[in-house]
Structures are given as C-alpha cells and as structure tokens.
C-alpha cells in the first residue's frame, strides 16, 4: 500500500499501524472511535474561555485526535503515543526531518519577519531558522506543499521544510507574534516621543514614566514575558540595560539563557510596568528597591519577588519566581537518603529546640524550611515566621516581614513574637548575635525554632554559632541538629547514557579501586540539549546527640567536631554527592562543581 497523500485521521492511524506503533486491535479501536473523539475535541476547543479565532488553529488535527486517546505504543509498555511520537513517525514516513521546536533557541526576528501572522496561523507554519539565505519552516501538515511554494514565490524566499507538531507550532505562533506585536506597537509609540526632540527632556517635562508604564502595549509585553517565563519553568528573570539595547534572560534549572534583546527606549517603560505591579516607588531610580507580585498561571498561585538595582545604563531588574510546586514539596521526594530523612524527621517531631539548615545562596534552604513547616502545620499549631523578606506568602503561617528601614529588625520582631503564643518559629536567617540569642531564648522557653545559617557544612555551623557569641552550654542545651544542603542537576532520563570514569576522574574524587560506571545526558529535545532536567537536593544531617553536645566548648576546633560526627555516622555532602553520581542521578561534572 502506498503512503497516503492526504493527512486524514484514518490515513494517519493506518500509517501508525504500518510503522508498528499501533497493534491491529488498537487500529480497529481508534478507527471506530475517531470521529466521535474529533467532535468531542472540537467542541472542547470552542467552549468557554477559548480565544481561538477563525484560523487553522481552530481545526483539530488528526495527530491531536490520535494522541488524545492516550494509547500505549504497541510493544513499548509505559510509553504513550503522544503527538510528538506521531509527528516523528509521520516525518520519517514522508521523508521530512522532524523537529521538536525549542522556543529558547528561536530568534524573534526569524519567526516574525518572514511570514505574516494571519498566514502563519491559517496554515500552521512557522519560520524557525535562517541560515545562508535559507529559511527553515516548520509545518504541521506534510502534504500541503503548495502553501510553502506559494509563500516562497510571493516573498522570494528559499525555504526548507521540516515537520513539527501542531501544538509546538501554535505555541510559538502565540508567544512570539504576541510578544512581537506588543514590542512593535510600543516601539512605534516610543518613537513618536523621540520625534519631539530630546526624549529625556520630554520625560522630565511630562513626568512621562507613569504614562508609559500603563501603556497597553507595554502592559501586554510584560504579560507575555511573565507567561513565557512560567511556561519555561524559569526560576529567575533578568532584565538588563546595556548601552544600546536591553537584554532579557531566564535562569532555568540553575543555568542562564538569553531570551530576547529589546530596543533600549523600551527598557524604562517595561521596568516601570514591573515596578508598578510590584508596588515600588516609580520615581525612585537611584536606590535599590524590593517588591513582590502575586499572580496565577495555569490555576497555580505564583509569587514573584522583584528587585531593582541601578547599574551603568539604567535600572536592572531581577524577578525571582516562586512556584509553589517547587517551594513546597514532600520531604521524602526532595532527595534525602533514608538515614538522613529519618534523623531530620526526628528533629521536627521534638517539641522544642533549634534546627538549622545551612548552605550557600541557591542551595534550596527555603524549600526545605517551607516544606518542613507545611508538614508540621495543622489547625492546632501556631506557626510564626520572621523573614527578610517574606519569600512566599502562605495562608497557613503567620508571616512577619523584617523592615530594617522602619526599625522592624529580626531582633525587635523576635523580642515581641513570644507574646503571639507561637508553637513553631521560623527565622529566615541568623546573621548576628542578637538574632542567635533570640533563637536560643525561644527554644529555651519551649518553642521549636527553624532557621538558616550561611555556612558550608554542618560542623562549621557550630563554629559559626560560637563565633557569634552563643555560649557553648546554650548551644548544647538547644541545638537539635543541623542540615547542610546543596542542589545538583539531575540527568535527563530521555538521553541518559553510561560511561566509565577515567583514572584521573576517579582519583580526583578519591574513589578506591579501578573503574566506575557513571551516567550522563547526551543532550536531546527533552532537555534543550543540556543533558539535565530538574534538580535534586543533597542533605548532610548532623544529629546533636549527647556525645557531640559534650564536645562543644569555646576552644573546640572544626577538625574535632568533624571527627566526632563521623564517628557518630555522619555522611558528608561529598559522599552523598558521589553516591548520587554512582546511582545515576547526577553527573561527575555536577559533583565536581558542587564539591570544588
Ligand atoms: Zn535529554
């Protein structure tokens, strides 16, 4: 039977069966149910909130219908026949290269300059690459060659076709043309002010900032940017003014990616809009400011913490994204080993005392604290937090934000907090002697206190407390235990492969014996070629038992504490990292960069 020349549901289903992705039985089943499923999807698309207009986007594609059955791939249990799998198979059947579109690799100009938006939407095509005068265009229908020929002759372009899923193409069309439209419109407006002469002068005369930040185009450009960041699971958004342009970058799984370069005249209005949303003082541009934005994205509340800092070419904005799925996790899915988790849970069950979580910035301390507090929260327990600033607003907790500017410091809050009858107190960070003393006082008067300290490991945390002037007998009386933690990137499961450590590498980690098999990600579409996906915590847990307590004195050294803790069974961060590498969770490179 020849390959089909038209993309219908029946043709597609038969093709999948011929390529071994569907069994005979599955084929008969989907052929029987195809029509009904298509009309169900169609009415779903057209119900309620859908904003689809009269374009190709409103039709249900055969691949979407087939994927919506959520069938298991024949002979491949646990793997679903997704739109991507179907598109990939369709591509090889029709001789077109299959491309999973990575929005981070696309250039706004390439996407939006060559194909007008209505044409792209109507025909579900998108330009994804331009190289030596050849435009690579992703299409959803491999048989509709005419449309590309038409485009090539009308716009005098040389075009290469590749096949991508309808969902991918639509997503790009919406995000990129939407952002582009907002930027172009806002730019056009900004340039009318440039025509008036000196832009800066104009700002001064008109108090122009407020007008610009509320401009509808600026408003929607910022909306697009935020939604794009949430969609990509970015943890931070950076908006950085340069001499001629402004650079927008996202941090994803700990790594920074360049996202957009926008015209310089738009930097200030965009920053104004963000400052407005986070209730900052718009007129203040010379001093750093902090603010927050609460918003929702796919039915989740997302909290954004915004900070601005003046740099050479304007105000730089950094937005931290607090995704509740990341900030609040089950303690047993965070990466603890069983021994460490059992110890840590035993600390949390104690009625009073201090638990300290330590590690550098970005090591996941806040996630540990918030997740712990949530595991402890119940209607009978009063949890009070003192934070600088409040990381994420949680209804179950009574949160107090430190405001140094108006004299609300950790110290003053903590002195008054005990009158609020708390059971559990979380102190954002112990930075000074006063805060340390307050924490000790609260623990001595029957409260469970959780806090963080900026130290590298558990043993040096004790030294740091002594340095802060906490008397040794009070440390012994109140400290329950210490958790030192780090985050490592997890290997992408889709492109994981084994390799053997070289002699130099195993020597570097001081591994005994000869050869070790470890895993690494080759880089694939799933992980944007990075080889990593998501992160895992590493937790070193020190139990302050009687033997360790007896040791703490004004003259005790780090080496003594470490040696005693090892004797009591402490597993170091380094050992935990190496275990995670040998188990295939993370790579040699991650272990080296974490422990180095
Ligand atoms: Zn991968």
Coordinates of C-alpha atoms and ligand atoms in Angstrom, one line a residue:
X1 CA 0.0 0.0 0.0
X2 CA 1.5 3.4 -1.0
X3 CA 2.0 6.1 1.7
X4 CA -1.0 8.4 1.9
X5 CA -1.2 11.7 0.1
X6 CA -3.6 13.4 2.3
X7 CA -3.5 13.8 6.1
X8 CA -6.7 12.3 7.4
X9 CA -7.3 10.6 10.7
X10 CA -7.8 7.2 9.0
X11 CA -4.7 7.6 6.9
X12 CA -2.7 8.5 9.9
X13 CA -4.0 5.6 12.1
X14 CA -3.1 3.1 9.3
X15 CA 0.3 4.6 8.9
X16 CA 1.0 4.3 12.6
X17 CA -0.1 0.6 12.4
X18 CA 2.2 0.0 9.4
X19 CA 5.1 1.5 11.3
X20 CA 4.5 -0.8 14.3
X21 CA 3.3 1.9 16.7
X22 CA -0.2 0.6 16.9
X23 CA -1.4 -3.0 17.1
X24 CA -4.1 -4.3 14.7
X25 CA -6.6 -4.3 17.6
X26 CA -5.6 -0.7 18.6
X27 CA -6.0 0.3 14.9
X28 CA -9.6 -1.1 14.7
X29 CA -10.4 0.5 18.0
X30 CA -9.3 4.0 17.1
X31 CA -10.8 3.8 13.6
X32 CA -14.2 3.1 15.3
X33 CA -13.9 5.9 17.8
X34 CA -12.1 8.5 15.7
X35 CA -15.0 10.6 14.5
X36 CA -16.6 10.9 17.9
X37 CA -13.3 11.8 19.6
X38 CA -12.7 14.5 17.0
X39 CA -16.1 16.2 17.6
X40 CA -15.5 16.0 21.3
X41 CA -12.1 17.7 21.0
X42 CA -13.6 20.3 18.6
X43 CA -16.4 21.3 21.0
X44 CA -13.8 21.4 23.8
X45 CA -11.7 23.8 21.9
X46 CA -14.6 26.0 21.1
X47 CA -16.1 26.1 24.6
X48 CA -15.9 28.8 27.2
X49 CA -12.6 30.6 27.5
X50 CA -11.0 29.5 24.3
X51 CA -9.8 32.6 22.4
X52 CA -9.2 30.8 19.1
X53 CA -10.2 32.8 16.0
X54 CA -11.1 31.7 12.6
X55 CA -7.8 30.1 11.6
X56 CA -6.1 26.8 11.1
X57 CA -5.7 26.7 14.8
X58 CA -9.4 26.0 15.3
X59 CA -9.4 22.7 13.4
X60 CA -8.5 19.6 15.3
X61 CA -5.6 17.8 13.6
X62 CA -5.6 14.1 13.0
X63 CA -2.4 13.8 15.2
X64 CA -4.2 15.6 18.1
X65 CA -7.1 13.3 17.9
X66 CA -5.0 10.2 17.8
X67 CA -2.8 11.4 20.7
X68 CA -5.9 12.3 22.8
X69 CA -6.6 8.5 23.1
X70 CA -3.5 8.3 25.4
X71 CA -2.7 4.9 23.9
X72 CA 0.4 2.9 24.8
X73 CA 2.8 2.4 22.0
X74 CA 2.5 -1.1 20.7
X75 CA 5.2 -3.3 22.2
X76 CA 6.6 -0.5 24.4
X77 CA 4.7 -0.6 27.7
X78 CA 4.7 2.6 29.7
X79 CA 5.3 4.8 26.6
X80 CA 2.4 6.8 25.3
X81 CA 1.7 7.5 21.7
X82 CA 2.0 11.3 22.0
X83 CA 1.6 14.0 19.4
X84 CA 5.4 14.2 19.3
X85 CA 5.8 10.5 18.7
X86 CA 3.1 10.5 16.0
X87 CA 4.7 13.6 14.3
X88 CA 8.1 12.0 14.4
X89 CA 6.8 8.8 12.7
X90 CA 4.8 10.8 10.2
X91 CA 8.0 12.8 9.4
X92 CA 10.0 9.7 8.6
X93 CA 7.2 8.2 6.5
X94 CA 7.1 11.3 4.4
X95 CA 10.8 12.0 4.2
X96 CA 10.7 15.3 6.1
X97 CA 13.1 15.9 9.0
X98 CA 11.2 16.0 12.3
X99 CA 12.0 19.0 14.6
X100 CA 10.9 19.4 18.2
X101 CA 10.8 23.2 18.5
X102 CA 12.8 24.6 21.3
X103 CA 11.4 28.1 22.0
X104 CA 14.6 29.1 23.7
X105 CA 16.7 28.6 20.5
X106 CA 14.4 30.7 18.3
X107 CA 15.2 34.2 17.2
X108 CA 12.2 36.6 17.4
X109 CA 13.1 38.2 14.1
X110 CA 13.4 35.0 12.2
X111 CA 10.0 33.8 13.5
X112 CA 8.1 37.0 12.9
X113 CA 9.9 38.8 10.0
X114 CA 9.2 36.4 7.1
X115 CA 5.7 35.1 7.5
X116 CA 2.7 37.4 8.3
X117 CA 0.9 36.3 11.4
X118 CA -2.5 35.6 9.8
X119 CA -0.9 33.4 7.1
X120 CA 1.1 31.5 9.7
X121 CA -1.9 30.9 11.9
X122 CA -4.2 29.9 9.0
X123 CA -1.7 27.4 7.6
X124 CA 0.1 26.4 10.9
X125 CA 3.6 27.1 9.7
X126 CA 6.4 28.9 11.5
X127 CA 9.9 30.0 10.5
X128 CA 12.4 28.6 12.9
X129 CA 15.8 29.2 11.4
X130 CA 17.6 31.3 8.9
X131 CA 21.0 30.2 7.6
X132 CA 22.8 31.3 4.4
X133 CA 19.6 32.8 3.0
X134 CA 17.6 29.6 3.5
X135 CA 14.6 29.8 5.8
X136 CA 13.7 26.6 7.7
X137 CA 9.9 26.5 8.1
X138 CA 8.2 24.0 10.4
X139 CA 4.9 22.7 9.0
X140 CA 2.2 20.6 10.7
X141 CA 0.8 19.0 7.5
X142 CA 3.5 17.2 5.4
X143 CA 1.2 17.0 2.3
X144 CA 0.4 20.6 2.0
X145 CA 3.5 21.5 0.0
X146 CA 1.6 24.1 -2.1
X147 CA 1.4 26.5 0.8
X148 CA 5.2 26.7 1.1
X149 CA 5.7 27.0 -2.6
X150 CA 3.2 29.9 -2.6
X151 CA 5.0 31.6 0.3
X152 CA 8.4 31.1 -1.3
X153 CA 7.4 32.7 -4.6
X154 CA 5.4 35.5 -3.1
X155 CA 8.2 36.6 -0.7
X156 CA 11.1 35.5 -2.9
X157 CA 12.4 33.1 -0.2
X158 CA 14.4 29.9 -0.3
X159 CA 12.6 27.6 2.0
X160 CA 13.4 24.2 3.6
X161 CA 10.5 22.3 5.2
X162 CA 10.6 20.3 8.4
X163 CA 7.7 18.7 10.3
X164 CA 6.7 19.7 13.8
X165 CA 3.7 19.0 15.9
X166 CA 0.7 21.4 15.7
X167 CA 0.9 22.1 19.4
X168 CA 4.5 23.2 19.2
X169 CA 3.8 25.4 16.1
X170 CA 0.8 27.0 17.7
X171 CA 2.6 27.7 21.0
X172 CA 5.4 29.5 19.1
X173 CA 2.9 31.5 17.0
X174 CA 1.1 32.7 20.0
X175 CA 4.1 33.5 22.2
X176 CA 6.3 35.1 19.5
X177 CA 3.8 37.0 17.4
X178 CA 2.2 38.2 20.6
X179 CA 5.3 39.5 22.1
X180 CA 6.5 40.9 18.8
X181 CA 3.2 42.7 18.3
X182 CA 3.4 44.3 21.7
X183 CA 7.0 45.4 21.2
X184 CA 6.5 46.8 17.8
X185 CA 3.4 48.8 18.9
X186 CA 5.2 50.1 22.0
X187 CA 8.3 50.9 20.0
X188 CA 6.2 52.9 17.5
X189 CA 4.7 54.9 20.3
X190 CA 8.1 55.5 21.9
X191 CA 9.5 56.8 18.6
X192 CA 6.8 59.4 18.4
X193 CA 8.1 60.8 21.6
X194 CA 11.7 60.7 20.2
X195 CA 10.4 62.8 17.3
X196 CA 9.5 65.5 19.8
X197 CA 13.2 66.0 20.3
X198 CA 15.1 65.1 23.4
X199 CA 13.5 62.1 24.9
X200 CA 15.0 62.7 28.3
X201 CA 13.8 66.3 28.3
X202 CA 10.3 65.1 27.3
X203 CA 10.3 62.6 30.2
X204 CA 11.2 65.4 32.6
X205 CA 8.6 67.9 31.3
X206 CA 5.7 65.4 31.1
X207 CA 6.5 63.1 34.0
X208 CA 6.3 60.6 31.3
X209 CA 7.1 57.5 33.3
X210 CA 3.6 56.9 34.6
X211 CA 2.0 57.3 31.2
X212 CA 4.5 54.8 29.6
X213 CA 4.2 52.1 32.2
X214 CA 0.4 51.9 31.8
X215 CA 0.5 51.9 28.0
X216 CA -1.4 48.9 26.9
X217 CA 1.4 47.7 24.6
X218 CA 3.9 47.8 27.5
X219 CA 1.3 46.0 29.7
X220 CA 0.9 43.2 27.3
X221 CA 4.6 42.9 26.5
X222 CA 5.2 42.3 30.2
X223 CA 2.3 39.8 30.4
X224 CA 3.8 37.9 27.6
X225 CA 7.2 37.9 29.1
X226 CA 6.0 36.6 32.5
X227 CA 3.8 33.9 31.0
X228 CA 6.7 32.8 28.8
X229 CA 8.9 32.5 31.9
X230 CA 6.3 30.5 33.8
X231 CA 5.9 28.2 30.8
X232 CA 9.6 27.5 30.6
X233 CA 9.8 27.0 34.4
X234 CA 12.3 29.8 34.8
X235 CA 13.4 30.5 38.4
X236 CA 14.7 34.0 37.6
X237 CA 14.0 36.7 35.0
X238 CA 16.7 39.2 34.4
X239 CA 16.1 42.5 32.5
X240 CA 19.5 44.1 32.0
X241 CA 20.0 47.5 30.4
X242 CA 23.0 47.7 28.0
X243 CA 24.4 50.8 26.2
X244 CA 22.2 50.3 23.1
X245 CA 19.7 47.6 24.0
X246 CA 18.1 45.8 26.8
X247 CA 18.7 42.1 27.4
X248 CA 16.2 39.7 28.8
X249 CA 17.5 36.4 30.3
X250 CA 15.9 33.5 32.1
X251 CA 17.5 31.1 34.6
X252 CA 16.2 27.6 34.1
X253 CA 17.5 24.7 36.3
X254 CA 20.3 26.9 37.5
X255 CA 21.6 27.9 34.1
X256 CA 21.1 31.4 32.5
X257 CA 19.7 31.6 28.9
X258 CA 19.4 34.7 26.7
X259 CA 15.8 35.1 25.6
X260 CA 15.2 38.5 24.0
X261 CA 17.1 41.6 23.0
X262 CA 14.7 44.6 23.1
X263 CA 15.2 48.2 21.9
X264 CA 16.6 50.4 24.5
X265 CA 13.8 53.0 24.5
X266 CA 11.5 50.2 25.8
X267 CA 13.6 49.3 28.8
X268 CA 12.4 52.1 31.0
X269 CA 8.7 51.6 30.3
X270 CA 9.0 47.9 30.8
X271 CA 10.8 48.4 34.1
X272 CA 8.2 51.0 35.1
X273 CA 5.4 48.5 34.5
X274 CA 7.1 45.9 36.6
X275 CA 7.8 48.4 39.3
X276 CA 4.2 49.4 39.2
X277 CA 3.0 45.8 39.5
X278 CA 5.3 45.2 42.5
X279 CA 4.2 48.5 44.2
X280 CA 7.6 50.1 44.1
X281 CA 8.2 53.9 44.1
X282 CA 8.3 54.7 40.4
X283 CA 10.2 57.9 40.8
X284 CA 13.0 56.3 42.7
X285 CA 15.7 55.2 40.3
X286 CA 18.9 55.7 42.2
X287 CA 18.3 53.3 45.1
X288 CA 17.7 49.6 45.0
X289 CA 14.1 48.6 45.7
X290 CA 12.3 45.3 46.5
X291 CA 8.7 44.4 45.8
X292 CA 6.5 41.5 45.0
X293 CA 3.8 40.4 42.6
X294 CA 1.2 37.8 43.2
X295 CA -0.2 36.2 40.0
X296 CA -1.7 33.0 38.7
X297 CA -0.5 30.7 35.9
X298 CA -2.4 27.6 34.9
X299 CA -4.5 27.7 38.1
X300 CA -1.5 28.0 40.3
X301 CA -0.7 30.9 42.5
X302 CA 2.7 32.2 41.6
X303 CA 4.7 34.6 43.7
X304 CA 7.3 36.9 42.2
X305 CA 9.9 38.7 44.2
X306 CA 11.2 41.7 42.3
X307 CA 14.3 43.7 42.9
X308 CA 15.7 46.7 41.1
X309 CA 19.3 47.9 41.2
X310 CA 20.7 51.0 39.4
X311 CA 23.6 50.0 37.0
X312 CA 25.6 52.0 34.5
X313 CA 22.9 52.0 31.7
X314 CA 19.7 52.1 33.8
X315 CA 17.8 50.0 36.2
X316 CA 18.5 46.3 36.2
X317 CA 15.5 44.2 37.3
X318 CA 15.7 40.6 38.7
X319 CA 12.4 38.7 39.2
X320 CA 12.6 35.5 41.3
X321 CA 9.7 33.2 40.5
X322 CA 8.4 31.2 43.5
X323 CA 6.5 28.3 42.1
X324 CA 4.6 26.5 44.9
X325 CA 5.3 23.2 43.3
X326 CA 9.0 23.8 43.8
X327 CA 8.9 25.6 47.1
X328 CA 6.5 23.2 48.8
X329 CA 7.5 19.6 48.3
X330 CA 7.0 16.4 50.3
X331 CA 10.0 15.9 52.4
X332 CA 10.5 12.4 51.1
X333 CA 10.7 13.5 47.5
X334 CA 13.4 16.1 47.9
X335 CA 16.4 13.8 47.7
X336 CA 17.1 12.8 51.3
X337 CA 18.6 9.4 51.8
X338 CA 16.6 7.3 54.3
X339 CA 19.0 7.6 57.2
X340 CA 19.1 11.4 56.9
X341 CA 15.4 11.7 56.4
X342 CA 14.6 9.7 59.5
X343 CA 17.0 11.8 61.5
X344 CA 15.6 15.1 60.2
X345 CA 12.0 13.9 60.9
X346 CA 13.0 13.1 64.4
X347 CA 14.2 16.7 64.9
X348 CA 10.9 18.0 63.5
X349 CA 8.9 15.9 66.0
X350 CA 10.6 17.4 69.0
X351 CA 8.5 19.9 71.0
X352 CA 11.3 22.4 71.4
X353 CA 14.9 23.2 70.3
X354 CA 16.7 24.6 67.3
X355 CA 17.0 23.0 63.8
X356 CA 19.4 24.8 61.5
X357 CA 19.5 24.4 57.7
X358 CA 22.8 25.7 56.1
X359 CA 24.2 26.1 52.6
X360 CA 25.1 28.9 50.1
X361 CA 22.5 31.0 48.3
X362 CA 20.5 28.9 45.9
X363 CA 21.1 25.6 47.7
X364 CA 17.3 25.2 48.3
X365 CA 17.3 26.1 52.1
X366 CA 14.0 28.0 51.7
X367 CA 12.3 24.9 50.0
X368 CA 13.4 22.8 53.0
X369 CA 12.1 25.2 55.6
X370 CA 8.8 25.9 53.9
X371 CA 8.2 22.2 53.1
X372 CA 9.1 21.3 56.7
X373 CA 6.7 24.0 58.1
X374 CA 4.0 22.8 55.9
X375 CA 4.4 19.2 57.0
X376 CA 4.1 20.5 60.6
X377 CA 1.1 22.7 60.1
X378 CA -2.2 21.8 61.5
X379 CA -5.1 23.8 62.9
X380 CA -3.8 23.1 66.5
X381 CA -0.3 24.5 65.8
X382 CA 0.6 28.2 65.6
X383 CA 3.4 28.7 63.1
X384 CA 5.1 32.2 63.0
X385 CA 7.8 33.1 60.5
X386 CA 10.1 36.1 60.6
X387 CA 11.7 36.7 57.2
X388 CA 13.7 39.3 55.3
X389 CA 11.9 39.5 53.0
X390 CA 8.9 37.1 53.1
X391 CA 9.8 34.5 50.4
X392 CA 6.3 33.4 49.6
X393 CA 3.0 34.3 51.3
X394 CA 1.4 31.3 52.8
X395 CA -2.0 31.4 54.5
X396 CA -1.2 28.6 57.0
X397 CA 1.6 30.6 58.5
X398 CA 1.7 33.9 60.3
X399 CA 4.4 35.7 58.5
X400 CA 6.2 38.8 59.6
X401 CA 8.5 40.7 57.1
X402 CA 11.6 42.4 58.6
X403 CA 11.8 46.0 57.6
X404 CA 15.1 47.5 58.6
X405 CA 14.1 50.9 57.2
X406 CA 11.4 51.4 59.8
X407 CA 13.2 49.7 62.7
X408 CA 11.5 46.3 62.3
X409 CA 14.5 44.1 62.6
X410 CA 14.8 40.3 63.3
X411 CA 15.8 41.3 66.8
X412 CA 12.8 43.5 67.6
X413 CA 10.3 41.1 66.0
X414 CA 11.7 38.2 67.9
X415 CA 11.6 40.0 71.2
X416 CA 7.9 40.6 70.7
X417 CA 6.9 37.4 68.9
X418 CA 6.6 35.2 72.0
X419 CA 3.6 37.2 73.1
X420 CA 1.9 35.9 69.9
X421 CA 1.9 32.4 71.5
X422 CA 3.7 30.6 68.7
X423 CA 4.4 26.9 68.8
X424 CA 6.9 26.9 66.0
X425 CA 9.0 29.8 64.9
X426 CA 10.9 30.1 61.6
X427 CA 13.6 32.7 61.4
X428 CA 14.7 33.4 57.9
X429 CA 18.4 33.7 58.7
X430 CA 20.6 34.0 61.7
X431 CA 23.0 36.8 60.8
X432 CA 24.0 38.3 64.1
X433 CA 24.5 37.7 67.7
X434 CA 21.1 39.3 68.7
X435 CA 19.2 37.0 66.4
X436 CA 21.1 34.0 67.6
X437 CA 20.3 34.9 71.2
X438 CA 16.6 35.3 70.4
X439 CA 16.5 32.0 68.7
X440 CA 18.1 30.3 71.8
X441 CA 15.7 32.1 74.1
X442 CA 12.7 31.0 72.1
X443 CA 14.0 27.4 72.2
X444 CA 14.6 27.5 75.9
X445 CA 11.1 28.7 76.5
X446 CA 9.5 25.7 74.8
X447 CA 9.4 26.6 71.1
X448 CA 10.6 24.7 68.1
X449 CA 12.8 27.0 66.1
X450 CA 13.8 26.5 62.5
X451 CA 16.4 28.8 60.8
X452 CA 19.2 29.0 58.3
X453 CA 22.8 30.0 58.5
X454 CA 25.2 30.8 55.7
X455 CA 27.8 28.1 56.3
X456 CA 29.2 25.3 54.1
X457 CA 28.7 22.2 56.2
X458 CA 27.1 21.1 59.4
X459 CA 30.3 21.1 61.5
X460 CA 31.3 24.6 60.6
X461 CA 27.8 25.8 61.7
X462 CA 28.7 25.0 65.3
X463 CA 31.9 27.1 64.9
X464 CA 29.9 29.9 63.4
X465 CA 27.5 29.9 66.4
X466 CA 30.4 30.0 68.8
X467 CA 31.9 32.9 66.7
X468 CA 28.6 34.8 67.0
X469 CA 29.0 34.6 70.8
X470 CA 26.4 32.0 71.7
X471 CA 27.7 30.3 74.9
X472 CA 28.6 26.6 74.4
X473 CA 26.3 25.4 77.1
X474 CA 23.3 27.1 75.4
X475 CA 24.2 25.5 72.0
X476 CA 24.3 22.1 73.8
X477 CA 21.0 22.9 75.5
X478 CA 19.1 24.0 72.5
X479 CA 20.5 22.7 69.2
X480 CA 18.7 19.5 67.9
X481 CA 20.5 19.1 64.6
X482 CA 21.9 20.6 61.5
X483 CA 21.1 20.0 57.9
X484 CA 23.7 21.1 55.3
X485 CA 22.4 21.1 51.7
X486 CA 23.1 21.6 48.0
X487 CA 21.2 21.2 44.8
X488 CA 22.6 19.2 41.9
X489 CA 21.1 19.0 38.4
X490 CA 19.5 15.6 37.6
X491 CA 20.4 13.7 34.4
X492 CA 17.8 13.9 31.7
X493 CA 16.1 10.5 31.6
X494 CA 15.4 10.7 27.9
X495 CA 19.1 10.9 26.8
X496 CA 20.9 9.2 29.7
X497 CA 23.8 7.0 28.7
X498 CA 26.6 5.2 30.6
X499 CA 30.3 6.0 30.6
X500 CA 33.3 4.9 32.5
X501 CA 35.2 7.4 34.8
X502 CA 38.8 7.9 33.7
X503 CA 41.5 7.1 36.2
X504 CA 42.1 10.8 36.7
X505 CA 38.5 11.4 37.4
X506 CA 38.1 8.7 40.0
X507 CA 41.5 9.8 41.5
X508 CA 40.1 13.3 41.8
X509 CA 37.1 12.1 43.8
X510 CA 39.5 9.7 45.8
X511 CA 37.4 6.7 44.8
X512 CA 39.1 3.4 45.7
X513 CA 39.7 0.7 43.1
X514 CA 39.7 0.9 39.4
X515 CA 36.7 1.5 37.2
X516 CA 33.4 3.1 37.9
X517 CA 30.4 3.3 35.6
X518 CA 28.5 6.6 35.8
X519 CA 25.8 8.3 33.7
X520 CA 25.4 11.4 31.7
X521 CA 22.9 13.0 29.4
X522 CA 23.8 13.3 25.7
X523 CA 21.5 16.2 25.2
X524 CA 18.2 15.9 23.5
X525 CA 15.0 17.7 22.7
X526 CA 13.5 17.0 26.2
X527 CA 16.4 18.8 27.9
X528 CA 17.2 21.5 25.3
X529 CA 20.5 19.8 24.7
X530 CA 21.7 20.3 28.2
X531 CA 21.6 16.7 29.3
X532 CA 19.9 17.7 32.5
X533 CA 16.3 18.0 33.7
X534 CA 15.2 19.2 37.2
X535 CA 17.3 19.2 40.3
X536 CA 17.8 17.0 43.4
X537 CA 18.7 18.0 46.9
X538 CA 21.8 16.6 48.8
X539 CA 21.4 16.6 52.5
X540 CA 24.1 16.1 55.2
X541 CA 22.4 15.7 58.6
X542 CA 24.2 16.1 61.9
X543 CA 22.4 14.8 64.9
X544 CA 23.4 16.8 68.0
X545 CA 23.5 13.8 70.3
X546 CA 24.9 13.8 73.9
X547 CA 28.5 12.9 72.8
X548 CA 28.6 15.8 70.3
X549 CA 27.0 18.2 72.8
X550 CA 29.6 17.3 75.4
X551 CA 32.3 18.3 72.9
X552 CA 31.1 21.8 72.2
X553 CA 33.2 24.3 74.1
X554 CA 34.7 27.7 73.4
X555 CA 38.0 26.1 72.3
X556 CA 36.8 23.3 70.2
X557 CA 38.1 23.2 66.6
X558 CA 36.4 22.2 63.3
X559 CA 38.5 19.0 62.9
X560 CA 37.5 17.7 66.3
X561 CA 33.8 18.2 65.6
X562 CA 34.1 16.6 62.1
X563 CA 36.0 13.6 63.5
X564 CA 33.4 13.1 66.3
X565 CA 30.4 13.5 64.0
X566 CA 31.9 11.0 61.6
X567 CA 32.3 8.5 64.4
X568 CA 28.6 9.0 65.1
X569 CA 27.7 8.1 61.5
X570 CA 27.6 11.4 59.7
X571 CA 27.7 11.0 55.9
X572 CA 29.3 14.1 54.3
X573 CA 27.8 16.1 51.4
X574 CA 30.7 15.0 49.3
X575 CA 30.0 11.3 50.0
X576 CA 26.3 11.9 49.3
X577 CA 27.1 13.6 46.0
X578 CA 29.3 10.7 44.9
X579 CA 26.5 8.2 45.8
X580 CA 24.1 10.2 43.7
X581 CA 26.6 10.1 40.8
X582 CA 27.1 6.3 41.2
X583 CA 23.3 5.8 41.3
X584 CA 22.9 7.7 38.0
X585 CA 21.0 10.7 39.5
X586 CA 23.7 13.2 38.6
X587 CA 26.9 13.5 36.7
X588 CA 30.6 13.6 37.6
X589 CA 30.7 17.2 36.4
X590 CA 28.0 18.2 38.8
X591 CA 29.7 16.5 41.7
X592 CA 33.0 18.3 40.9
X593 CA 31.4 21.7 40.6
X594 CA 29.5 21.2 43.8
X595 CA 32.3 19.9 45.9
X596 CA 35.0 22.0 44.2
Ligands
LIG1 ZN1 17.8 14.9 27.3

